[in-house]
Amino acid sequence: MKSFLKRFSAFDLVVLAMMAALGVAVKPLVVSLAHMITGPLLIPGGSLAGGFYMMWLILGAAIVNKRGAATLIGLVQAILVLVAGVYGTHGIVSVLTYTLPGVAVDLFYFLARQKAGNKTAMFAGGIIANVIGVLLTNLVFFRLPLLPFLLSLSAGALSGALGGLLAFLLFTRLQRLKV
Amino acid sequence: MKAFLSLDPRTKFFLVACLSSLAVIFREIYLLSGLFAFSLLLLLLFRISPAQLLHRTKVLLGVVIALAFLQSVFTSGEQALVSLGGISLLSVTGILLAGEFVLRILIIVASAALLGTSDSRELIQGLIQWKLPYELAFMAAMGVRFLPVFAQEFRDAFSAIQLRGIDLHHLPFRQKLEVYAGLFQPVAGGALLKAKALALSIEMRGFRACEKRSSLLLLQLRGRDYLVMAVSLLLTAGALACYLLSVI
Amino acid sequence: MFAISASDLSFQYGEQMTTPLFKSVSFQLEPGKIAVITGASGCGKTTFAYCLAGLIPEHIAGIFQGEVKCSGRCGMVFQDPDTQIFMPRVQDELAFAPENLGLAREEIEERITEVLAETGLKDWRNANPAKLSGGQKQLVALGGVLTLCPAILILDEALSQVDRVYRKTLKELLCRLRDQGMAIVMIEHEAENMDIADELFLMEEGTLRPLEIAKSLPVQEQTPQEKARRSSLSSAKREVLRVEELRFFYENKKLRKQGAELPLNESLFDDLFFSLNSGEITALTGANGAGKSTLGKLLAGILAPKKGRVLLEGNDAAGLSLAQRGRQVGYCFQNPATQLFTQSVEEEIAFGLKYSKTEKESQAAITGKMLSLFELQEIRGSFPLNISWGEKRRLVIAAALALDPAYLILDEPTTGLDPKRIETLGTLLEELREQGTGILLISHNREFVNGIADRILVLEGGRIRDEGLSIA
Ligand SMILES: Nc1ncnc2c1ncn2[C@@H]1O[C@H](COP(=O)(O)OP(=O)(O)OP(=O)(O)O)[C@@H](O)[C@H]1O
Ligand SMILES: Nc1ncnc2c1ncn2[C@@H]1O[C@H](COP(=O)(O)OP(=O)(O)OP(=O)(O)O)[C@@H](O)[C@H]1O
Ligand SMILES: [Mg+2]
Ligand SMILES: [Mg+2]
């Protein structure tokens, strides 16, 4: 673990911490944003919310562009919601529900030999992250019957795809930023 | 009762982990109810008002109702309480499953509220002393510091973009995505610029300069911490053993 | 013996910069002295400070030549306290540096106690930095460097966001540190902060030149008569905004008003009445935390009143959406960077028009007009987050005005601007007034306000006081 973390510069670590915080801080906004998308589509807003959380994970991984970045964001988010108290209803279970999507994204980038800043990778990464997220929350909390479960998975995939796309749009913009 | 509030953060983590694992493992409503009653007791011991808990989970009401219907419709072999054209809209199983869900969430939120009685920096220190790598702890602490800042920036950007005369509700879908990217741009860009300045400031102050870093804050487990941990471990192990035996 | 001595420094940011920012610059400072470096914005002062502090060439890439020798550790405080405080509690912020050095707990404790006493932050030891005022935050930032026990202290415009009270505290602290033998390098724009200098330098065209220390600086003030005359020249006035019986409080929040804690849900202000006209510049001032920004947000519709109402052109504004209100009242947040949403300066101005179905030609016409009015043509293609602070400020005002609102609300538009840019902003606002736009100027900057406002409102103890033409 020590040598793994050594590969990240102070700047990398700060960026990842910022992205983790952004993903949690966006929560109050997400509900209204999701409702604005789903308005005409007759999907409950909640099922599309996930993408707005996962996009920061994908974005952070793209900016830092090192193996394990997504995992780190997920881990930090898990610790963050746990110790900051006011955010989220996942309690200590967030250690699973926040970390594993990050692990999955890193694993996917590694296995598919994808760079974290490429459009298709971010699109697919968003889907994977959010599908894993939906899967876990269902396993832990909802325990839906098969059919609604599959439906929520597909809503999750859709929302994750949107999140990935949004992360990509944002990433291309931020590349122009002189940092 | 003050004794509970001043427990070591690590003890609280342990307690919370026990409660949450049981909540996730138990599938019977009576067990979950018992566990919930126990968490309520803990809340009282920690001087947290249960009303606060309800307030925080109020938003879940809709989900619970939807869940009751969903479970009723899709769980077969149950006599329906309400049905429409042969499809059961509400069944006992459905209500029970929705009840399980709400209890599970309540227990987990209640246990998280126990953590809320410690300062977040101290909770992080607990994790550090449990060998969480300092870099991670540092990132989490930084996250705690910037959460309210970012939340405010998101709110400001959201107001500002609308004040530009843009009605977010009535945009075509394709434009929405573009506007959303725009909405996030100042906050994300600002975060990156902050990150650059912060990284310099951190380097200036000797981040990772020495192999071993010291710590001003040092948590110490006391007798009552060991006691609470031992009792919760025993209770959890006992409950789990009985549960597994009864299931088999 | 010098505390810090730099010889033949040259630096250039990468290849994209054709000439070095500065060339063969030498600089020395003895212990127990304060040196102030000033110069136009963008001349390379911050970059020079990075060289002195060793951040260049260590952590910032570029073409570097020369040598810097320090007699001890070097600490640097940056301009914006929000980008150098990263711990959730003051105490942890101060402990960060000594912890990194691996000092013993007792020693860290000792240093922190000392620094807390020096900076007067004793009561804030466990506070969250987010809860502190700008001046206090800057003290924390300085404290975080002082616990490092530096021999050389470098301050990059560290006083610019600090209000008067804390400015005095900070300056006194710096003088004490100097007397204890610390060498201090200050980068400064404001003449007001230079009075503690032992040596003064001007950075210009890539060189560093010593300056005479002028003990008294002449201040030009406009007489009230002159201003009255000028404001009567402006076009006809018409009431745009009107506030009636306005009351507001932040829910479930204990407030800190003028230093004292208020009980839960206590009103920030109650029963406010006033009106704002077009073709007039109204200034709103008051102490930190008096509620000026809050009042601005209520007028713009970002917050909703708890009681009373805001009338816009005679109608209750409560029923209007933010988008509708933005077309009538432009609002610029204190930080211009939080409201730049597009990929170029040009697009930014046209942003609101584009999504409200304005025709292409009139979009282009308005954008062109704004670009020239605000002198932004040269950078029309730049990424808005990359341009300078002053340009960002002009851009957000231009973007708000593109919707042709009758009224404009500016929250602290002068922060982060150098004197020359403040002057440009003043001229610009006067031009807008001539064209009939009403402006509410929320500002701490007395000089600026006295020089430009037609009317000054002071928010104090939850009441509005009309001060007329100027404040002391
Ligand atoms: N990382 C960078 N890469 C390329 N150019 C840079 C970088 N940082 C600064 N510059 C440029 O170098 C010049 C000097 O910048 P610097 O920040 O040192 O100026 P300054 O004198 O401190 O200005 P101010 O008074 O506005 O703070 C500016 O033109 C700036 O655009
Ligand atoms: N979003 C918020 N939630 C709760 N309290 C707030 C919020 N925003 C401001 N406050 C509090 O309301 C009071 C007034 O804040 P406001 O920002 O309006 O003051 P101000 O006069 O603009 O001060 P400054 O000169 O520092 O900008 C302060 O005590 C502040 O802490
Ligand atoms: Mg500078
Ligand atoms: Mg303000």
GROMACS .gro file of C-alpha atoms in nm, chain C residues 37-254:
model
  218
  464ILE     CA    1   0.840   4.397  -0.359
  465THR     CA    2   0.582   4.571  -0.572
  466GLY     CA    3   0.512   4.598  -0.940
  467ALA     CA    4   0.239   4.582  -1.203
  468SER     CA    5   0.013   4.280  -1.217
  469GLY     CA    6   0.164   3.995  -1.415
  470CYS     CA    7   0.522   4.123  -1.400
  471GLY     CA    8   0.639   3.808  -1.223
  472LYS     CA    9   0.636   3.890  -0.853
  473THR     CA   10   0.471   3.566  -0.749
  474THR     CA   11   0.704   3.371  -0.973
  475PHE     CA   12   1.002   3.544  -0.813
  476ALA     CA   13   0.869   3.453  -0.470
  477TYR     CA   14   0.843   3.088  -0.579
  478CYS     CA   15   1.212   3.101  -0.671
  479LEU     CA   16   1.304   3.244  -0.332
  480ALA     CA   17   1.096   2.981  -0.155
  481GLY     CA   18   1.253   2.700  -0.354
  482LEU     CA   19   0.925   2.593  -0.516
  483ILE     CA   20   1.102   2.675  -0.840
  484PRO     CA   21   1.282   2.466  -0.966
  485GLU     CA   22   1.174   2.196  -0.719
  486HIS     CA   23   0.801   2.177  -0.790
  487ILE     CA   24   0.727   2.410  -1.080
  488ALA     CA   25   0.862   2.339  -1.425
  489GLY     CA   26   1.037   2.599  -1.639
  490ILE     CA   27   1.376   2.727  -1.743
  491PHE     CA   28   1.557   2.836  -1.430
  492GLN     CA   29   1.901   2.979  -1.377
  493GLY     CA   30   2.076   3.121  -1.077
  494GLU     CA   31   2.119   3.034  -0.715
  495VAL     CA   32   1.926   3.095  -0.393
  496LYS     CA   33   2.089   3.057  -0.052
  497CYS     CA   34   1.891   3.060   0.270
  498SER     CA   35   2.026   3.068   0.623
  499GLY     CA   36   1.736   2.862   0.749
  500ARG     CA   37   1.394   2.729   0.663
  501CYS     CA   38   1.173   2.928   0.431
  502GLY     CA   39   0.798   2.966   0.480
  503MET     CA   40   0.554   3.110   0.229
  504VAL     CA   41   0.202   3.247   0.274
  505PHE     CA   42  -0.009   3.282  -0.038
  506GLN     CA   43  -0.269   3.538  -0.132
  507ASP     CA   44  -0.581   3.332  -0.088
  508PRO     CA   45  -0.620   3.172   0.255
  509ASP     CA   46  -0.880   2.933   0.117
  510THR     CA   47  -0.618   2.760  -0.094
  511GLN     CA   48  -0.371   2.696   0.184
  512ILE     CA   49  -0.586   2.580   0.472
  513PHE     CA   50  -0.665   2.216   0.420
  514MET     CA   51  -0.741   2.073   0.763
  515PRO     CA   52  -1.087   2.073   0.921
  516ARG     CA   53  -0.964   2.231   1.246
  517VAL     CA   54  -0.734   2.523   1.320
  518GLN     CA   55  -0.526   2.314   1.558
  519ASP     CA   56  -0.458   2.046   1.298
  520GLU     CA   57  -0.368   2.309   1.044
  521LEU     CA   58  -0.104   2.448   1.276
  522ALA     CA   59   0.021   2.102   1.367
  523PHE     CA   60   0.059   1.988   1.007
  524ALA     CA   61   0.409   2.120   0.942
  525PRO     CA   62   0.576   2.011   1.269
  526GLU     CA   63   0.407   1.671   1.240
  527ASN     CA   64   0.559   1.631   0.896
  528LEU     CA   65   0.899   1.703   1.044
  529GLY     CA   66   0.838   1.426   1.295
  530LEU     CA   67   0.874   1.645   1.604
  531ALA     CA   68   0.778   1.516   1.946
  532ARG     CA   69   0.422   1.577   2.062
  533GLU     CA   70   0.524   1.802   2.350
  534GLU     CA   71   0.725   2.023   2.120
  535ILE     CA   72   0.440   2.049   1.869
  536GLU     CA   73   0.203   2.140   2.149
  537GLU     CA   74   0.443   2.408   2.268
  538ARG     CA   75   0.479   2.561   1.923
  539ILE     CA   76   0.106   2.563   1.862
  540THR     CA   77   0.030   2.728   2.193
  541GLU     CA   78   0.287   2.992   2.119
  542VAL     CA   79   0.161   3.063   1.769
  543LEU     CA   80  -0.202   3.071   1.885
  544ALA     CA   81  -0.107   3.331   2.142
  545GLU     CA   82   0.095   3.534   1.890
  546THR     CA   83  -0.186   3.541   1.635
  547GLY     CA   84  -0.462   3.593   1.889
  548LEU     CA   85  -0.646   3.281   1.775
  549LYS     CA   86  -0.652   3.109   2.116
  550ASP     CA   87  -1.028   3.084   2.125
  551TRP     CA   88  -1.043   2.933   1.779
  552ARG     CA   89  -0.821   2.636   1.839
  553ASN     CA   90  -1.089   2.378   1.762
  554ALA     CA   91  -1.287   2.584   1.514
  555ASN     CA   92  -1.351   2.482   1.157
  556PRO     CA   93  -1.164   2.727   0.930
  557ALA     CA   94  -1.478   2.764   0.718
  558LYS     CA   95  -1.639   2.942   1.014
  559LEU     CA   96  -1.368   3.208   1.037
  560SER     CA   97  -1.372   3.547   0.874
  561GLY     CA   98  -1.131   3.629   0.593
  562GLY     CA   99  -0.890   3.805   0.826
  563GLN     CA  100  -0.888   3.521   1.075
  564LYS     CA  101  -0.831   3.271   0.797
  565GLN     CA  102  -0.529   3.465   0.683
  566LEU     CA  103  -0.398   3.455   1.041
  567VAL     CA  104  -0.443   3.078   1.043
  568ALA     CA  105  -0.258   3.051   0.713
  569LEU     CA  106   0.027   3.253   0.857
  570GLY     CA  107   0.019   3.047   1.176
  571GLY     CA  108   0.045   2.726   0.977
  572VAL     CA  109   0.373   2.857   0.836
  573LEU     CA  110   0.500   2.998   1.165
  574THR     CA  111   0.484   2.660   1.338
  575LEU     CA  112   0.751   2.560   1.089
  576CYS     CA  113   0.977   2.813   1.268
  577PRO     CA  114   1.102   2.966   0.944
  578ALA     CA  115   1.402   3.199   0.931
  579ILE     CA  116   1.261   3.361   0.620
  580LEU     CA  117   0.895   3.442   0.570
  581ILE     CA  118   0.755   3.522   0.227
  582LEU     CA  119   0.409   3.675   0.197
  583ASP     CA  120   0.246   3.696  -0.144
  584GLU     CA  121  -0.020   3.967  -0.120
  585ALA     CA  122  -0.129   3.806   0.202
  586LEU     CA  123  -0.301   4.120   0.329
  587SER     CA  124  -0.520   4.195   0.028
  588GLN     CA  125  -0.830   4.006   0.140
  589VAL     CA  126  -0.803   4.110   0.501
  590ASP     CA  127  -1.027   4.379   0.646
  591ARG     CA  128  -0.896   4.679   0.838
  592VAL     CA  129  -0.913   4.535   1.187
  593TYR     CA  130  -0.714   4.225   1.103
  594ARG     CA  131  -0.481   4.414   0.876
  595LYS     CA  132  -0.360   4.606   1.178
  596THR     CA  133  -0.323   4.287   1.385
  597LEU     CA  134  -0.131   4.121   1.105
  598LYS     CA  135   0.102   4.413   1.050
  599GLU     CA  136   0.179   4.433   1.421
  600LEU     CA  137   0.252   4.062   1.424
  601LEU     CA  138   0.487   4.098   1.127
  602CYS     CA  139   0.674   4.379   1.301
  603ARG     CA  140   0.713   4.167   1.613
  604LEU     CA  141   0.848   3.878   1.405
  605ARG     CA  142   1.095   4.112   1.239
  606ASP     CA  143   1.211   4.232   1.577
  607GLN     CA  144   1.268   3.869   1.675
  608GLY     CA  145   1.508   3.844   1.382
  609MET     CA  146   1.297   3.698   1.105
  610ALA     CA  147   1.364   3.812   0.750
  611ILE     CA  148   1.035   3.895   0.579
  612VAL     CA  149   0.970   3.940   0.208
  613MET     CA  150   0.630   4.091   0.125
  614ILE     CA  151   0.478   4.115  -0.218
  615GLU     CA  152   0.231   4.401  -0.217
  616HIS     CA  153   0.008   4.609  -0.441
  617GLU     CA  154  -0.140   4.839  -0.185
  618ALA     CA  155   0.058   5.141  -0.070
  619GLU     CA  156  -0.131   5.122   0.257
  620ASN     CA  157   0.047   4.799   0.350
  621MET     CA  158   0.396   4.917   0.263
  622ASP     CA  159   0.451   5.140   0.566
  623ILE     CA  160   0.625   4.864   0.759
  624ALA     CA  161   0.892   4.813   0.491
  625ASP     CA  162   1.261   4.858   0.561
  626GLU     CA  163   1.344   4.814   0.198
  627LEU     CA  164   1.125   4.865  -0.106
  628PHE     CA  165   1.174   4.716  -0.452
  629LEU     CA  166   0.995   4.760  -0.781
  630MET     CA  167   0.979   4.478  -1.028
  631GLU     CA  168   0.967   4.609  -1.380
  632GLU     CA  169   1.058   4.474  -1.722
  633GLY     CA  170   1.232   4.173  -1.580
  634THR     CA  171   1.444   4.361  -1.330
  635LEU     CA  172   1.425   4.439  -0.962
  636ARG     CA  173   1.500   4.800  -0.870
  637PRO     CA  174   1.530   4.949  -0.519
  638LEU     CA  175   1.292   5.238  -0.447
  639GLU     CA  176   1.297   5.527  -0.204
  640ILE     CA  177   1.056   5.467   0.081
  641ALA     CA  178   0.796   5.739   0.063
  642LYS     CA  179   0.668   5.787   0.416
  643SER     CA  180   0.346   5.964   0.330
  644LEU     CA  181   0.147   5.883   0.025
  645PRO     CA  182  -0.082   6.145  -0.122
  646VAL     CA  183  -0.447   6.046  -0.139
  647GLN     CA  184  -0.681   6.209  -0.383
  648GLU     CA  185  -1.038   6.249  -0.270
  649GLN     CA  186  -1.326   6.384  -0.469
  650THR     CA  187  -1.531   6.649  -0.296
  651PRO     CA  188  -1.896   6.567  -0.238
  652GLN     CA  189  -2.002   6.866  -0.446
  653GLU     CA  190  -1.815   6.734  -0.742
  654LYS     CA  191  -1.988   6.402  -0.707
  655ALA     CA  192  -2.331   6.552  -0.664
  656ARG     CA  193  -2.278   6.747  -0.980
  657ARG     CA  194  -2.167   6.441  -1.166
  658SER     CA  195  -2.453   6.221  -1.057
  659SER     CA  196  -2.712   6.478  -1.155
  660LEU     CA  197  -2.576   6.453  -1.506
  661SER     CA  198  -2.686   6.097  -1.545
  662SER     CA  199  -3.008   6.007  -1.722
  663ALA     CA  200  -3.350   6.005  -1.565
  664LYS     CA  201  -3.396   5.788  -1.257
  665ARG     CA  202  -3.672   5.536  -1.218
  666GLU     CA  203  -3.745   5.299  -0.932
  667VAL     CA  204  -3.653   4.943  -1.031
  668LEU     CA  205  -3.632   4.750  -0.708
  669ARG     CA  206  -3.822   4.809  -0.391
  670VAL     CA  207  -3.798   4.627  -0.062
  671GLU     CA  208  -4.086   4.624   0.182
  672GLU     CA  209  -4.089   4.490   0.539
  673LEU     CA  210  -3.812   4.252   0.448
  674ARG     CA  211  -3.709   3.995   0.705
  675PHE     CA  212  -3.461   3.714   0.668
  676PHE     CA  213  -3.281   3.450   0.874
  677TYR     CA  214  -3.088   3.135   0.790
  678GLU     CA  215  -3.283   2.839   0.922
  679ASN     CA  216  -3.147   2.625   1.204
  680LYS     CA  217  -2.822   2.817   1.200
  681LYS     CA  218  -2.666   3.002   1.483
   0.00000   0.00000   0.00000
